[in-house]
DNA sequence: TCAAAAGTGTTGCTGCTACACCCATGC
DNA sequence: GCATGGGTGTAGCAGCAACACTTTTGA
């Protein structure tokens, strides 16, 4: 076989082939907390430990496709916002053998995932502040993903992926607070948002968390696209 | 063989194994321009085209080790600042066959690399504004790397890796200007730097670019470590 | 003496932070 | 009527951008 790869002179037969996986950091927002969907290992080694949902990349699928497939396997969800975080490739990261893994994070709606699938995988939600022990370098992956999410949420309108189509401003603010890990000033928060002019105020109110009720808003993609600036 | 990998139930024999490579975006600074070290393909396909220096990852080395090895192959340089950019894995990115590639960028000193090696590889420097056509998705890799470098240089003292140990403030400013792609105000630039208090002013001057001469400075790592804040 | 690059402070403005009270409603 | 969360405007401050002239020296 004389096939050559890429810009290299290496022949196929000389190649070290290393299993390549994707791990998904699945974020959800609920009860004013940021949560993570983890799967429970019911096989050895590390039986009983928690881990990110992962899987191996197939020959005929791209990285992003693999990430979406694996997310779909666990949640039944499609068309989800996902972003590559980093690739982890320390030789000993998986004691079971050399595996390189590309980490992706996903922002999903906790109300929409398929509960049956999640049960099948022995998966469960954990608040970010109360994460259980996780296998391998998954803890590091989560930390890196969170940092990227923090950056990204300040510069792009991606937080809305964690909220239902209609949401209240207190909800949105709470989302930013738990992701950024700091409390925000209510008036300043709203001022910034209104200046961006990307929200549509609806005539409906949500009464689930107060007697007075909070107005519902909707993210207006068209408005954002016409002037794609976002800074929080 | 019953070996199991990671959190998955997939057995080794079911795995698709995909060649995994590293590509290096090698930045250098010279003549007040940001430059890139590219290698010339002298084999088909794409003979005559330019490409990033790359290579396949070995079974017994980590990702970062692979990146450093490949950089060393071309430049003879060790202990270089490198950072992972992103992993590229579209199915058809390399028409020669499926290859997933992890992109790393490196900041090196143009005065220090091994010219013989570079000649052997038919490598050559290109100004960032005058890049030749490159193979595969290497252009995209460069763009992503530059964006990361722009971010990073504003928040960390990494620009010094592109300058000799002793450098002048006009040099440093020019470096920031070409990386960020904008002109900066001389006085504001210097003010910010002095406030950071991480530079050591030397008694020597550099006369290579002016008659008056510009004072030489040195980055003081200790000072930076004692108060690791950096914002430009 | 002039050309070319190095070096140096001040002012105005903008954008951010801090902050307190009224409203609507269910109980 | 009171407790709870929703909603609203302003003033001060800090940090950023804009800006011009003097110095040195080689040719």
GROMACS .gro file of C-alpha atoms (C1' of nucleotides) in nm, chain D residues 6-26:
model
   21
  497DG     C1'    1  -4.074   4.272   3.945
  498DG     C1'    2  -3.970   4.689   3.759
  499DT     C1'    3  -3.745   5.162   3.694
  500DG     C1'    4  -3.334   5.628   3.661
  501DT     C1'    5  -2.941   5.890   3.806
  502DA     C1'    6  -2.501   6.051   3.959
  503DG     C1'    7  -2.020   5.984   4.042
  504DC     C1'    8  -1.604   5.776   3.914
  505DA     C1'    9  -1.248   5.537   3.672
  506DG     C1'   10  -1.042   5.405   3.285
  507DC     C1'   11  -0.982   5.489   2.801
  508DA     C1'   12  -0.891   5.762   2.386
  509DA     C1'   13  -0.721   6.169   2.178
  510DC     C1'   14  -0.366   6.473   2.123
  511DA     C1'   15   0.167   6.784   2.024
  512DC     C1'   16   0.600   6.899   2.126
  513DT     C1'   17   1.095   6.818   2.266
  514DT     C1'   18   1.516   6.536   2.234
  515DT     C1'   19   1.895   6.312   2.014
  516DT     C1'   20   2.199   6.237   1.658
  517DG     C1'   21   2.372   6.096   1.195
   0.00000   0.00000   0.00000
